[in-house]
Structures are given as structure tokens and as C-alpha cells.
mmCIF file of C-alpha atoms in Angstrom:
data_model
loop_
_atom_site.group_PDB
_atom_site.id
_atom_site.type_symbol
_atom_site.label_atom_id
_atom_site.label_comp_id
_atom_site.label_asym_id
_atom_site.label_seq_id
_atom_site.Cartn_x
_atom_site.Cartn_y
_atom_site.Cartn_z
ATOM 1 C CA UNK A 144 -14.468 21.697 -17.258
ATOM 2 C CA UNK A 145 -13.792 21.515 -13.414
ATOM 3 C CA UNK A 146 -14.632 18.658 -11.855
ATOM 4 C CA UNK A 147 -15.619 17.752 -8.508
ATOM 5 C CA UNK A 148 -13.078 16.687 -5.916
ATOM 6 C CA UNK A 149 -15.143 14.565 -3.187
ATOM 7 C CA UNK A 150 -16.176 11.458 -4.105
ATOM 8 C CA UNK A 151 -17.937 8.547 -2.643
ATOM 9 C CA UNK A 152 -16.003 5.715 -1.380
ATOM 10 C CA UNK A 153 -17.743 2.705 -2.355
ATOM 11 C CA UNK A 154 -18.449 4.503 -5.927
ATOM 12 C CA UNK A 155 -15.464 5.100 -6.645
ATOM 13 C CA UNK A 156 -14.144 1.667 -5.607
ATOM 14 C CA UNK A 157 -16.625 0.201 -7.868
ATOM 15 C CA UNK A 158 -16.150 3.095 -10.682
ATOM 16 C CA UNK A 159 -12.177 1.863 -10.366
ATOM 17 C CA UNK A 160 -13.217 -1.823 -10.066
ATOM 18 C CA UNK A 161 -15.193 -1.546 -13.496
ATOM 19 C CA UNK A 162 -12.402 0.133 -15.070
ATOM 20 C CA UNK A 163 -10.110 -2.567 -14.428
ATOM 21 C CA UNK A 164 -12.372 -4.711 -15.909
ATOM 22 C CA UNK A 165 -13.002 -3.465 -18.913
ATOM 23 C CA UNK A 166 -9.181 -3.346 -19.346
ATOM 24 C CA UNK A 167 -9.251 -6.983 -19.098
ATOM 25 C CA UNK A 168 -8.817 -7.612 -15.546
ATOM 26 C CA UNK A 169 -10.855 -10.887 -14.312
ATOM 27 C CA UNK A 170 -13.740 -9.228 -11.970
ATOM 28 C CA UNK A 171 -12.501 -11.189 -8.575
ATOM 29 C CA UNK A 172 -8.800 -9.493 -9.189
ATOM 30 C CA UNK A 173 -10.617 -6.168 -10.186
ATOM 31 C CA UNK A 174 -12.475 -5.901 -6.953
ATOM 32 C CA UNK A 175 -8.993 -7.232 -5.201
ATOM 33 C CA UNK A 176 -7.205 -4.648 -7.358
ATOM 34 C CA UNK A 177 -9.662 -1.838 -6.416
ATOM 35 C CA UNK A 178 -10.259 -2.377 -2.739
ATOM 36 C CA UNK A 179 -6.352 -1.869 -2.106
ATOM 37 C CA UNK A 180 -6.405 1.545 -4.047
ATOM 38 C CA UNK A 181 -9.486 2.669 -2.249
ATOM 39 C CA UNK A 182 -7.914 1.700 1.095
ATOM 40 C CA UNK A 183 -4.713 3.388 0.670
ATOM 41 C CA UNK A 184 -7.050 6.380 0.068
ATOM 42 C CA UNK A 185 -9.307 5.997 3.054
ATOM 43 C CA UNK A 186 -6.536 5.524 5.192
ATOM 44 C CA UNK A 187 -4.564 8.939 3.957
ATOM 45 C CA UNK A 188 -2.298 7.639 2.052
ATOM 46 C CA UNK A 189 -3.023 8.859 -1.046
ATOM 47 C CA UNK A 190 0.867 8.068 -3.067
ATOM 48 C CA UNK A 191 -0.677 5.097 -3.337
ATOM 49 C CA UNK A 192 -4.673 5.182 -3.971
ATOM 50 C CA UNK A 193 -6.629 5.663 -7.011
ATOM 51 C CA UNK A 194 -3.876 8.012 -8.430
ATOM 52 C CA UNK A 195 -1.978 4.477 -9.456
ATOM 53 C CA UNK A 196 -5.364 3.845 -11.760
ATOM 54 C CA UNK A 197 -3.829 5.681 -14.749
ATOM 55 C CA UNK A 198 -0.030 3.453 -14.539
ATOM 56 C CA UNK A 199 -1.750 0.184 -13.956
ATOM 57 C CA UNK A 200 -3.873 0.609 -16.930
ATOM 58 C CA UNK A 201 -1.362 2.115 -18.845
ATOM 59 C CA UNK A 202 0.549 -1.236 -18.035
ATOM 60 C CA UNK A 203 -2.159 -3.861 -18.943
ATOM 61 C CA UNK A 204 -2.545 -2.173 -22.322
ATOM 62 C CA UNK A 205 0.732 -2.149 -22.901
ATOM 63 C CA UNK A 206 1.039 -5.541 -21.915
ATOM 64 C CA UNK A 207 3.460 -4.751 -19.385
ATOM 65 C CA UNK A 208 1.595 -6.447 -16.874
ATOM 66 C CA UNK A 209 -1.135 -9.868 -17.696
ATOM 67 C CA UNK A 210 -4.009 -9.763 -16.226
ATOM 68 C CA UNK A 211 -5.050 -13.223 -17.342
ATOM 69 C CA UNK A 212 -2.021 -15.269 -15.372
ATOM 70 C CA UNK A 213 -2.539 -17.407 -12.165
ATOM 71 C CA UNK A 214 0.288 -16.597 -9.084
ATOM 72 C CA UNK A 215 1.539 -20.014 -8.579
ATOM 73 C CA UNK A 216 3.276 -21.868 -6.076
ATOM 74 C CA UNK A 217 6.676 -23.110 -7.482
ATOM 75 C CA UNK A 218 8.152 -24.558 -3.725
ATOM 76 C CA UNK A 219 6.512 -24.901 -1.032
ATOM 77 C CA UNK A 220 7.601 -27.073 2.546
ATOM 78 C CA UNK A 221 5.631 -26.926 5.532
ATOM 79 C CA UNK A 222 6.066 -23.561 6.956
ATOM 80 C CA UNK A 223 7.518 -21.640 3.866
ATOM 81 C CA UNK A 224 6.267 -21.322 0.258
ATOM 82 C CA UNK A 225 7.755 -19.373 -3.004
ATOM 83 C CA UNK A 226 4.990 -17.795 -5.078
ATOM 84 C CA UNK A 227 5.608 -16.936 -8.839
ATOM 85 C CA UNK A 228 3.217 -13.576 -9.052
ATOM 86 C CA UNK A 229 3.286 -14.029 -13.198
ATOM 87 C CA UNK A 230 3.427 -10.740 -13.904
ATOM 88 C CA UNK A 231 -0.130 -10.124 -12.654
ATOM 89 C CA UNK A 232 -0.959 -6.891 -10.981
ATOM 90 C CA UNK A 233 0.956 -6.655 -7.380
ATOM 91 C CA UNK A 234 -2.735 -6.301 -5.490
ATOM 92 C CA UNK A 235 -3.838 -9.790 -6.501
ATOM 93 C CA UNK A 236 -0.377 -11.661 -5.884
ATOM 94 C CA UNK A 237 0.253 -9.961 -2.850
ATOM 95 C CA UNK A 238 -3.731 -11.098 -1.796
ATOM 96 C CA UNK A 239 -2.492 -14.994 -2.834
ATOM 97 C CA UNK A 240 0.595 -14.855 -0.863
ATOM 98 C CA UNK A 241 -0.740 -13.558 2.079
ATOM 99 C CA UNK A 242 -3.937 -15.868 1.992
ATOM 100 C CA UNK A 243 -1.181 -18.722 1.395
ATOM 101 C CA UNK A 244 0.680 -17.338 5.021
ATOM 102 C CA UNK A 245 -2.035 -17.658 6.958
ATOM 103 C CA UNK A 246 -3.097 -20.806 5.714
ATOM 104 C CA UNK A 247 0.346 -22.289 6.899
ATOM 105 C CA UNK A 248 0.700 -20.025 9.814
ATOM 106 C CA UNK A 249 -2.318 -21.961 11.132
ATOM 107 C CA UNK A 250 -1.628 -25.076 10.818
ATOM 108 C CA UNK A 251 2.342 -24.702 11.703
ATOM 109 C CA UNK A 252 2.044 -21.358 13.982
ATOM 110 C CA UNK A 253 3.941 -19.559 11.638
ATOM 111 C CA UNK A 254 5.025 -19.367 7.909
ATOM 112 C CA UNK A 255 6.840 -17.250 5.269
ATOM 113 C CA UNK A 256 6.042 -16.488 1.995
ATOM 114 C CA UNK A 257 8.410 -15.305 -0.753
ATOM 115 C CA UNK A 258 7.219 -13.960 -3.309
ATOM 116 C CA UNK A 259 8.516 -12.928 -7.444
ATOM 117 C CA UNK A 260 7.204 -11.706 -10.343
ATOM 118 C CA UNK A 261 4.759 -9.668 -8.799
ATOM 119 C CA UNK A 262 4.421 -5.663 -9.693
ATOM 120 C CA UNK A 263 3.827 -2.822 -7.174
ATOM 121 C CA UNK A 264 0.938 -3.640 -4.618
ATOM 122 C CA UNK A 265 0.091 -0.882 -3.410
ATOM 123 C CA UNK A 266 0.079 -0.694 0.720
ATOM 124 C CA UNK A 267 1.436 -3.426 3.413
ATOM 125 C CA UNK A 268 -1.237 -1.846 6.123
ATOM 126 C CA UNK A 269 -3.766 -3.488 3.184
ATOM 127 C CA UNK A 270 -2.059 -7.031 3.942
ATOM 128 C CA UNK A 271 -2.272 -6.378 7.502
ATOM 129 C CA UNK A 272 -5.568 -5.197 8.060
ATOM 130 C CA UNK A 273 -6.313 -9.038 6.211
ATOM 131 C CA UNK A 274 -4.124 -10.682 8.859
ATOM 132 C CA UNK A 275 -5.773 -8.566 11.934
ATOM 133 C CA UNK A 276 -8.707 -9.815 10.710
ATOM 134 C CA UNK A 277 -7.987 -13.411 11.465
ATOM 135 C CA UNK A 278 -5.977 -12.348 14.598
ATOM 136 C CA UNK A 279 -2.365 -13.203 13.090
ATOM 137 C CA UNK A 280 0.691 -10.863 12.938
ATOM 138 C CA UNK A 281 2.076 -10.037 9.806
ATOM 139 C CA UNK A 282 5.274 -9.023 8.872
ATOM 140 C CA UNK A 283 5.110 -7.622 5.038
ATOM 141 C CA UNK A 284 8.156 -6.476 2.881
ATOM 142 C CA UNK A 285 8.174 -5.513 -0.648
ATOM 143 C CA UNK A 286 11.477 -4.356 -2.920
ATOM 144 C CA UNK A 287 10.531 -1.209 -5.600
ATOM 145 C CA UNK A 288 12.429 0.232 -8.292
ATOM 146 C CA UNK A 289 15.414 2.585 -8.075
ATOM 147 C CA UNK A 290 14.437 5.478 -6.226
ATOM 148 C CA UNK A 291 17.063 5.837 -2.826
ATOM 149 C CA UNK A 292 20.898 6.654 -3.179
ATOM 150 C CA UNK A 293 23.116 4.546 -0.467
ATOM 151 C CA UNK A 294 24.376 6.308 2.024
ATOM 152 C CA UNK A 295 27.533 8.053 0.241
ATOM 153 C CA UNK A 296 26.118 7.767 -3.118
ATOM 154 C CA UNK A 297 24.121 10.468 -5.481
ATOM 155 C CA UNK A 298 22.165 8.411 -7.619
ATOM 156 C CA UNK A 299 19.513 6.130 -6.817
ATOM 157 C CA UNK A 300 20.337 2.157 -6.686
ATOM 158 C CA UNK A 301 17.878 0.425 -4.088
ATOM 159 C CA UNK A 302 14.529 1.460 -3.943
ATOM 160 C CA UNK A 303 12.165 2.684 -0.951
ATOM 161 C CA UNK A 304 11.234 -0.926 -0.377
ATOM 162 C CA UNK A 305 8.500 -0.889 2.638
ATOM 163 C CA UNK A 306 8.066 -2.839 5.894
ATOM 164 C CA UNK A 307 4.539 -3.094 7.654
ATOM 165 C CA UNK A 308 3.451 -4.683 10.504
ATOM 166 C CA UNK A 309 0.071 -5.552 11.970
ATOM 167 C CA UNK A 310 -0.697 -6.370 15.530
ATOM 168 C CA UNK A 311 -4.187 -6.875 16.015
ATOM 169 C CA UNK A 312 -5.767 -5.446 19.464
ATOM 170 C CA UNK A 313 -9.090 -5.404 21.794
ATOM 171 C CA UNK A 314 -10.900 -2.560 22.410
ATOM 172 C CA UNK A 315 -7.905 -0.408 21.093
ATOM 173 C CA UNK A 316 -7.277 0.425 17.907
ATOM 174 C CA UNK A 317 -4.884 -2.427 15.974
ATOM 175 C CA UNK A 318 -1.227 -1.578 15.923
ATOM 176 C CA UNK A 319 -0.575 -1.080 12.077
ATOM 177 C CA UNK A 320 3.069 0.135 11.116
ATOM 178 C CA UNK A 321 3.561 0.838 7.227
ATOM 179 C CA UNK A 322 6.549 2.600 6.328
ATOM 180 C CA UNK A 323 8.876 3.303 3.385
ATOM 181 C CA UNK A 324 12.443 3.310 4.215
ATOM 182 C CA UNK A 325 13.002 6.744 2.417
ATOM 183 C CA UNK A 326 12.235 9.950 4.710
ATOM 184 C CA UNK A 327 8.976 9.920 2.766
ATOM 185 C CA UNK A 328 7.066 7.634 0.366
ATOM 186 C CA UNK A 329 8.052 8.618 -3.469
ATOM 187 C CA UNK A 330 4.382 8.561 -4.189
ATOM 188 C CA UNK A 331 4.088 12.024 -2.117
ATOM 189 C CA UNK A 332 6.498 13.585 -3.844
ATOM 190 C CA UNK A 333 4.366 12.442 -7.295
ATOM 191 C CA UNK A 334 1.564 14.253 -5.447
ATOM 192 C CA UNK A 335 2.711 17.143 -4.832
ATOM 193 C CA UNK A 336 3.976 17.645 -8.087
ATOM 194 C CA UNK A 337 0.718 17.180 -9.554
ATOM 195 C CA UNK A 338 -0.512 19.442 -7.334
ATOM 196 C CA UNK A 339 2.209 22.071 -8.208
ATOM 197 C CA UNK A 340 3.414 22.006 -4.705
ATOM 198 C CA UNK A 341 6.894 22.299 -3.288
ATOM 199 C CA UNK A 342 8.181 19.578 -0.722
ATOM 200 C CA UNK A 343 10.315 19.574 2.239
ATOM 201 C CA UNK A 344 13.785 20.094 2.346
ATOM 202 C CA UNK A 345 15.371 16.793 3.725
ATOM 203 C CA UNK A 346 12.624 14.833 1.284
ATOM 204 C CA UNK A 347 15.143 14.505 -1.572
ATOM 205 C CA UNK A 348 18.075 15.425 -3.819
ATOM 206 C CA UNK A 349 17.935 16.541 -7.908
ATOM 207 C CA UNK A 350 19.829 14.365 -10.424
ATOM 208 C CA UNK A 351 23.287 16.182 -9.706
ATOM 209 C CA UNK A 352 22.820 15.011 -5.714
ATOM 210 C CA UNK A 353 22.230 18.308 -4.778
ATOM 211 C CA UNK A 354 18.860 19.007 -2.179
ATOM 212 C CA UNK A 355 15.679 20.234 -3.416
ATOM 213 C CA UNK A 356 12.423 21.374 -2.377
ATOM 214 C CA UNK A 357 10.957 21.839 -5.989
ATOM 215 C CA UNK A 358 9.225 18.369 -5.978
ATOM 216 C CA UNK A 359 9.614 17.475 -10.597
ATOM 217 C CA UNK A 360 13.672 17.971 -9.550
ATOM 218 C CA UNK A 361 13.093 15.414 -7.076
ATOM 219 C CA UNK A 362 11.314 12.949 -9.380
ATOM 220 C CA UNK A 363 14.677 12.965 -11.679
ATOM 221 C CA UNK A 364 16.748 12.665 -8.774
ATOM 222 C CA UNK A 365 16.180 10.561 -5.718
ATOM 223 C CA UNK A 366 14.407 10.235 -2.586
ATOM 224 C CA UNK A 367 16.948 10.243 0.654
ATOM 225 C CA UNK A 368 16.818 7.156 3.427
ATOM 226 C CA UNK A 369 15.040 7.614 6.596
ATOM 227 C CA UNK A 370 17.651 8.093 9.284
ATOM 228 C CA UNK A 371 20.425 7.796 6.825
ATOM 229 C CA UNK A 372 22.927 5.042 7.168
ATOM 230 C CA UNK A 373 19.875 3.406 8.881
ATOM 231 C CA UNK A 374 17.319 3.492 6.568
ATOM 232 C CA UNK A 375 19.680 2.671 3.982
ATOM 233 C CA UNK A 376 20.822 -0.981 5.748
ATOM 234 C CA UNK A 377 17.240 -1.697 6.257
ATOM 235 C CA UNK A 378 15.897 -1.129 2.748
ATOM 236 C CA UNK A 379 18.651 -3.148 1.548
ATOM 237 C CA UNK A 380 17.942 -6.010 3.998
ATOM 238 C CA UNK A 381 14.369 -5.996 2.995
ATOM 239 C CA UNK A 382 16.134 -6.110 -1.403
ATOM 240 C CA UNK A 383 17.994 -9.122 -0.125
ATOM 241 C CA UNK A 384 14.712 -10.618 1.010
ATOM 242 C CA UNK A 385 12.204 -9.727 -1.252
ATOM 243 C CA UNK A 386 14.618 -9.391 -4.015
ATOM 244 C CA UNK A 387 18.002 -11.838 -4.142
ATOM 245 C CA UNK A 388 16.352 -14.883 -1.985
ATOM 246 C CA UNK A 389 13.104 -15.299 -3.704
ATOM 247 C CA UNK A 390 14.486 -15.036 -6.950
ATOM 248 C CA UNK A 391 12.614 -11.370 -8.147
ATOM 249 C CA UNK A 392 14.575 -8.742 -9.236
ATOM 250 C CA UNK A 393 16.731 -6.076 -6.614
ATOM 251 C CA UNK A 394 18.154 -3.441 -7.311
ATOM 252 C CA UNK A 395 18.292 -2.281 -10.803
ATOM 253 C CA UNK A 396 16.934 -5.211 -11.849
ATOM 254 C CA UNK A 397 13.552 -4.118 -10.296
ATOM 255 C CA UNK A 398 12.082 -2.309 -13.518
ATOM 256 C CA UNK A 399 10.648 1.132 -12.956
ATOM 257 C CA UNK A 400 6.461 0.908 -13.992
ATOM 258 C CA UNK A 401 6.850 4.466 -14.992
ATOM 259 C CA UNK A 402 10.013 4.248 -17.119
ATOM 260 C CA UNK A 403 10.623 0.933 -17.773
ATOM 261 C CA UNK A 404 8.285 -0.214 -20.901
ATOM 262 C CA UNK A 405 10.174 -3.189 -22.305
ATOM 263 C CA UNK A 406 10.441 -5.296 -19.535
ATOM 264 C CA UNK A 407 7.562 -6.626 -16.529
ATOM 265 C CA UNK A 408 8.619 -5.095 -13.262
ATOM 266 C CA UNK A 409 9.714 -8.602 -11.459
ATOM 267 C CA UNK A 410 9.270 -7.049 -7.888
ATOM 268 C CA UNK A 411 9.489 -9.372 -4.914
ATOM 269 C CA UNK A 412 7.893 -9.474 -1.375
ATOM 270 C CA UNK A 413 8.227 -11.152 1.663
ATOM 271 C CA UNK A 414 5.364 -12.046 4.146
ATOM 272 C CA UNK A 415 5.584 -13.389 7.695
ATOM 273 C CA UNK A 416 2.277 -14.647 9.622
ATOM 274 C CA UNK A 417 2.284 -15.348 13.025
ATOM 275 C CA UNK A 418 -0.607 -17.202 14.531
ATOM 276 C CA UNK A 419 -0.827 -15.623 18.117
ATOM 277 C CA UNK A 420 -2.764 -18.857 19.610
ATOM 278 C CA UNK A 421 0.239 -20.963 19.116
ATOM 279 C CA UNK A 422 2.001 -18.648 22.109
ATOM 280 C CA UNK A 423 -0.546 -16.904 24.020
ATOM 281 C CA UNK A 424 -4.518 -16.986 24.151
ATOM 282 C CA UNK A 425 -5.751 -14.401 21.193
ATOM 283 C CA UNK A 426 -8.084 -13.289 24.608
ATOM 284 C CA UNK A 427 -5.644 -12.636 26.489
ATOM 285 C CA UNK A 428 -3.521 -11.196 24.044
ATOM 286 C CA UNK A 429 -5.624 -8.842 23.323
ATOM 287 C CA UNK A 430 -6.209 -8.148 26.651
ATOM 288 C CA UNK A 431 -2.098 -7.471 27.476
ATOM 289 C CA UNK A 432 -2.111 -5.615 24.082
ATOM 290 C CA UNK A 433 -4.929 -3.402 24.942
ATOM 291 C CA UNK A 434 -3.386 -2.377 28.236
ATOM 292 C CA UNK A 435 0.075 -2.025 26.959
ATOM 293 C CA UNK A 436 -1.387 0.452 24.477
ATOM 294 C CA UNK A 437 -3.428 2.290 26.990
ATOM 295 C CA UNK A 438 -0.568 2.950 29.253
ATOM 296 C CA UNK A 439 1.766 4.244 26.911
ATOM 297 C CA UNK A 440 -1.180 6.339 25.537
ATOM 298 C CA UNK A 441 -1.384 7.447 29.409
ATOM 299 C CA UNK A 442 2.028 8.276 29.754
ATOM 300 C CA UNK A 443 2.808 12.447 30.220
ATOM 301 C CA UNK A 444 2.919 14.283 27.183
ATOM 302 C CA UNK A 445 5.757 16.637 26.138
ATOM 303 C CA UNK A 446 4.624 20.503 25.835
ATOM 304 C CA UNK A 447 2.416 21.350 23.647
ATOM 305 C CA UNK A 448 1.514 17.601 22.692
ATOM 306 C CA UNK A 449 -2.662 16.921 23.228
ATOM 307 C CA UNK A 450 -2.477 12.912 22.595
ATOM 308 C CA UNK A 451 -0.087 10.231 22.390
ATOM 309 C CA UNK A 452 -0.859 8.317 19.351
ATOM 310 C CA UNK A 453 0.057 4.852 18.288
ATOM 311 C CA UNK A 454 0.834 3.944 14.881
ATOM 312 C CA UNK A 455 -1.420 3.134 12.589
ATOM 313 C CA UNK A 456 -4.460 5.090 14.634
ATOM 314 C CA UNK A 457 -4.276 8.223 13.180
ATOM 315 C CA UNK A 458 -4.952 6.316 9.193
ATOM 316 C CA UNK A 459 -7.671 4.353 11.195
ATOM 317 C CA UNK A 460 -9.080 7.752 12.455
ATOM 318 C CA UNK A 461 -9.267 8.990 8.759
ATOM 319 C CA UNK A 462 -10.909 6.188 8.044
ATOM 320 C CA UNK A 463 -13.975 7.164 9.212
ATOM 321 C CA UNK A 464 -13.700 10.581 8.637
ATOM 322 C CA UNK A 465 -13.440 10.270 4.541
ATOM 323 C CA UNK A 466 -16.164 7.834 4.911
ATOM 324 C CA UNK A 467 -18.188 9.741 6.133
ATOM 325 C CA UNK A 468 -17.324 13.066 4.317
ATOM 326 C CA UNK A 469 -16.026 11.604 1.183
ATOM 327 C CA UNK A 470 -12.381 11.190 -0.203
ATOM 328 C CA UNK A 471 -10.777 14.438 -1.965
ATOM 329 C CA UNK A 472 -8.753 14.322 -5.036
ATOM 330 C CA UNK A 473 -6.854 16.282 -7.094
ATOM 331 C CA UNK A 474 -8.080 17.960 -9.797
ATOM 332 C CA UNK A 475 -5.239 16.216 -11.917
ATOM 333 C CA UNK A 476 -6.340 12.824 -10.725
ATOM 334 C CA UNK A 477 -9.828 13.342 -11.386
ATOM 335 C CA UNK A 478 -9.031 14.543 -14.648
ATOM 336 C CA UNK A 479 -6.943 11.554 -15.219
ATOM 337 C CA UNK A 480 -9.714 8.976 -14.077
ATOM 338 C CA UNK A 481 -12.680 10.867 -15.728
ATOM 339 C CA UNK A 482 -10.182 10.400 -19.078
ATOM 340 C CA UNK A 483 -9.926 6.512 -17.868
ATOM 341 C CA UNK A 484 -13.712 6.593 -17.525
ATOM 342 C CA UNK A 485 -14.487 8.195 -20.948
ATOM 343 C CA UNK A 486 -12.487 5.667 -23.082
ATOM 344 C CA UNK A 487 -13.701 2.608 -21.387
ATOM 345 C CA UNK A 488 -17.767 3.945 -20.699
ATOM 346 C CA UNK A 489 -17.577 4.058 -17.216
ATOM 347 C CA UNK A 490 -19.057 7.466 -15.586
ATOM 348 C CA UNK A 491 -16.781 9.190 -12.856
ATOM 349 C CA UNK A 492 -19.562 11.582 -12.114
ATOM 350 C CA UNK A 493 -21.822 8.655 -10.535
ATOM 351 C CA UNK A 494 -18.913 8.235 -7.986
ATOM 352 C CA UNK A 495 -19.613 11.971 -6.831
ATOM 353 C CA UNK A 496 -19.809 12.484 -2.881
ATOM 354 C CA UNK A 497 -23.274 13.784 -1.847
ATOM 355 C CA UNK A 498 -23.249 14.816 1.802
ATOM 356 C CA UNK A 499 -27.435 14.352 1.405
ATOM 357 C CA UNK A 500 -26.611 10.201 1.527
ATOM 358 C CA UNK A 501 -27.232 8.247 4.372
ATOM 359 C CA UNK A 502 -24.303 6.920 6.236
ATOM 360 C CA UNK A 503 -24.440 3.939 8.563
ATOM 361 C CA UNK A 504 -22.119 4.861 11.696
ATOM 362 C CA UNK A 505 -22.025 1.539 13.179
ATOM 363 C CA UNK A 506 -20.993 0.079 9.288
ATOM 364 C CA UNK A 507 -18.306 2.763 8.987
ATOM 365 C CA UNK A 508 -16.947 2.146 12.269
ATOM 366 C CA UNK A 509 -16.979 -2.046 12.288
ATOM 367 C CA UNK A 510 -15.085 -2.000 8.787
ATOM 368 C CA UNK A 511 -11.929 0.208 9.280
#
């Protein structure tokens, strides 16, 4: 049976949200858990949307992850704090910490939060978009499992541990960076192998070290550094972070969720919230922000270039659009949710995108 490929946003939020709770998840962590895949998919990034549904339930039953335990704070002073994640899922620790930053950001102007035990948690632009919303800055780094070579090596030792950053802004868009420090997030290459799809040459190497465009080669090799010796340093400054100083695993001692199914995935993050009042006006912040943005978005363009762009507004652009026309996914990942669906009684087909609905423009536009 082929099934359909567009699907409702909110549906299928709540489709994965009910899903997560029949696998045990308490229903304020499902909708936490939920929200960040659906946002990851609005936004584009699909590596790390609803296509993580099948290895985070696969998890909980395996008891690989527990749904049931409370992050806690083990240390805490007056601008830093060290969360314990418990081996709950990465969405709803990361949520705690960063609620816990911006707590102590505003009353101290600024505040980091280290965090272990935790498990993958999905995208830092979704721990941003919670700071822009209170008109902080946030810094966000996460260590992952063993997927990036050092620079000189074959195999992989450190993994493609992210940095994002959130500015918010005026009238302008928000400035949202979210990278991995690989050329390209290992969750694309996963993609494109379920879609049967070959990647770029420069993406990765095979398990002998050798480059590869033929993306299941890539998967039991490793993903290369962005900008080499560069991207290298800076995913293993954000290990040291995330990883050695909070006490979490780095390195190989960040368990693979895929792989790994003895052993909870101990991954650590970092976040760092800024409260902007404490050095400028969060009016006239926005205000410098908004023209700073506008006049680099003004400057000339190189040949054949129709629009500067700053980063984060193209995801922010897809927002809307899959929104309003509906998010597309594979037919593996369907498959692999409508499978979900079956076994717990939840029906995938309700979440189906009908271009007949009404959409509310105005709604659409106020929530990306």
C-alpha cells in the first residue's frame, strides 16, 4: 500500500505526541518531545524531524532511555547550574536546562547550564527559538556519538557535536545559526539513504577512509569536518564542554542510539543565555539589530545572486510554506510511522494534509 506523503502539521505533531505516550512517555514531555520533531521538520531540517520517531521508541522499549525520570539539578551557584538529564529523552532535558538559563540569565544577566545524561535532542534552533521568545541570546552546544574522523585520522572518534545561536530581532527575521560541525548533518546522509539517493562528494568517507558518494558506505564510515582542521578544533571544543566538564560522556564514551543497545547514551550539552536588557535596551536592540541586518541584506550581490540571506531566514521562510502546504515525507518514514501507529492504535492517516483546510495566515506567520 502507498501511502500519502503530505501531512498536516499540527496532526502529525499530535499523531507523534500520542505515540510517545502510549510508549510511556508522561503527556507534558510527549508534547515537549513532539513539538521539537515537528519543528525540525517545519523548518527543513528533516535529519532530525519525525524520522527520529522510530529510534526514540525503539529506545524507550528497550529501556534504553526512561521516560519516567525527573532532570535534576545536582550544582547549581548563582549564574551556573549542572543538570543530571537521567536518561530521559534529550527534548525534555534540553527544555529543563534551557528554562533553568533563562531563569538565571534574568536575574544575574547571564548564566550557563551544563548539562549530562541527556540523549540526542534533536535541534539547537528549537532552544533558540524558546530564548528569542523571551528576547535572550542563546548559545547551545550538544556532544553526539562517533561519527567525524580528526583531521589526519580515518575512523570516526568525536562526533558532529552542534553549535546554535539565536539573536532575536525587530521587524527582521531573528538571527538563528544551527550548525553541525561536519560538512553536513549525519542525519542527511540517513535520508538520503532511505531515499536511495547518492550524496555529495566531500560529504564523507567509507570505513577504509576512502571518499564516497554512495550514502549506506557513508553510514559505516564517517562524516568529514566542516572546513577541516577547523571544524575539527571546534567540535572538539564543544566535546570538552558538553562532554569532559559537565561530567557526560565525549568521545567514545558518547554511546551511539543506533548501535549502542547496552548502555544509555550519556550525551552532554552546554547552554549560554544572555539577557540583552542587562547591556542594551531590548528596543533598541532590536532596533540596531534590525538595521544591521537590513544593510548587509542591502549590500551588492555577486553575479547571479537574487538575495542576500541571513541565517536562519531561509528555515523561517519554510516555515510558512510547509504550513501552509503541508510537510512531505518519505515513503520509508511514513511507512515507518504508520507501523508505529498500527502497534500502538494511533491512525497516521488522520494526520493526512488536505489542501481543502482552512489556514489562518496571520497564525502561521506570528508562530514561526
Amino acid at each position: 500500500m502507498t501511502l500519502p506523503n503530505k501531512y498536516d502539521w499540527k496532526k502529525l505533531q499530535l499523531f507523534c505526541q500520542e505515540v510517545f505516550e502510549k510508549a510511556g512517555v508522561l503527556k507534558k514531555n510527549a508534547e515537549i518531545v513532539a513539538d521539537s520533531l515537528i519543528q525540525a521538520d517545519l523548518r527543513g531540517v528533516d535529519s532530525h524531524g519525525v524520522v527520529r520517531t522510530a529510534i526514540y521508541v525503539e529506545r524507550i522499549e528497550k529501556n534504553m532511555i526512561n521516560p519516567f525520570a525527573d532532570p535534576e539539578i545536582e550544582a547549581e551557584d548563582t549564574s551556573t547550574v549542572l543538570v543530571n538529564g537521567n536518561n530521559n529523552l534529550g527534548a525534555v532535558v534540553g527544555t529543563k536546562a534551557v528554562e533553568i538559563a533563562m531563569e538565571k540569565a534574568k536575574a544575574n544577566g547571564a548564566a550557563i547550564v551544563g548539562v549530562k545524561g541527556s540523549n540526542h535532542f534533536g535541534t539547537g534552533a528549537f532552544y533558540t527559538l524558546k530564548a528569542i521568545e523571551k528576547d535572550m541570546i542563546l548559545l547551545v552546544m550538544s556532544n553526539a556519538s562517533q561519527t567525524m574522523p580528526p583531521t589526519g585520522g580515518k575512523r570516526p572518534f568525536i562526533g558532529t557535536n552542534p553549535l546554535a545561536i539565536g539573536v532575536p530581532a525587530g521587524k527582521e527575521a531573528p538571527f538563528i545559526l544551527d550548525m553541525a560541525t561536519s560538512v553536513v548533518a549525519r542525519g542527511k546522509i540517513i535520508v538520503a539513504s532511505q531515499k536511495g539517493q547518492d550524496i555529495p562528494l566531500g560529504w564523507a568517507v567509507d570505513k577504509n577512509g576512502k571518499p564516497t558518494t554512495n550514502a549506506d558506505d557513508a553510514l559505516e564510515g564517517a562524516v568529514l569536518p566542516v572546513g577541516g582542521p577547523k571544524g575539527y578544533a571546534i567540535s572538539m571544543f564543544i566535546d570538552i564542554l558538553a562532554g569532559v566538564l559537565t561530567g557526560a560522556g565525549f568521545g567514545k564514551y558518547v554511546h551511539n542510539m543506533y548501535e549502542n543497545w547496552d548502555e544509555p547514551q550519556n550525551v552532554g550539552h552546554i547552554f549560554i543565555a544572555i539577557d540583552i536588557n542587562r547591556f542594551i535596551p531590548i528596543e533598541l536592540f532590536k532596533e540596531r539589530i534590525d538595521r544591521y541586518i537590513s544593510e548587509i541584506k542591502a549590500e551588492p550581490k555577486a553575479d547571479g545572486v537574487e538575495e542576500i540571506l541571513i541565517p536562519g531566514e531561509i528555515e523561517f521562510r519554510k516555515v510558512i510554506e510547509r504550513k501552509k502546504n503541508g510537510i512531505e515525507l518519505p515513503e520509508k518514514v511514513a511507512a515507518e510511522l504508520d507501523n508505529i501507529g498500527q502497534r500502538y492504535g494511533v491512525d497516521l492517516a488522520k494526520a493526512v494534509f488536505s489542501k481543502n483546510e482552512f489556514v489562518n495566515q496571520e497564525e502561521v506567520i506570528n508562530k514561526c
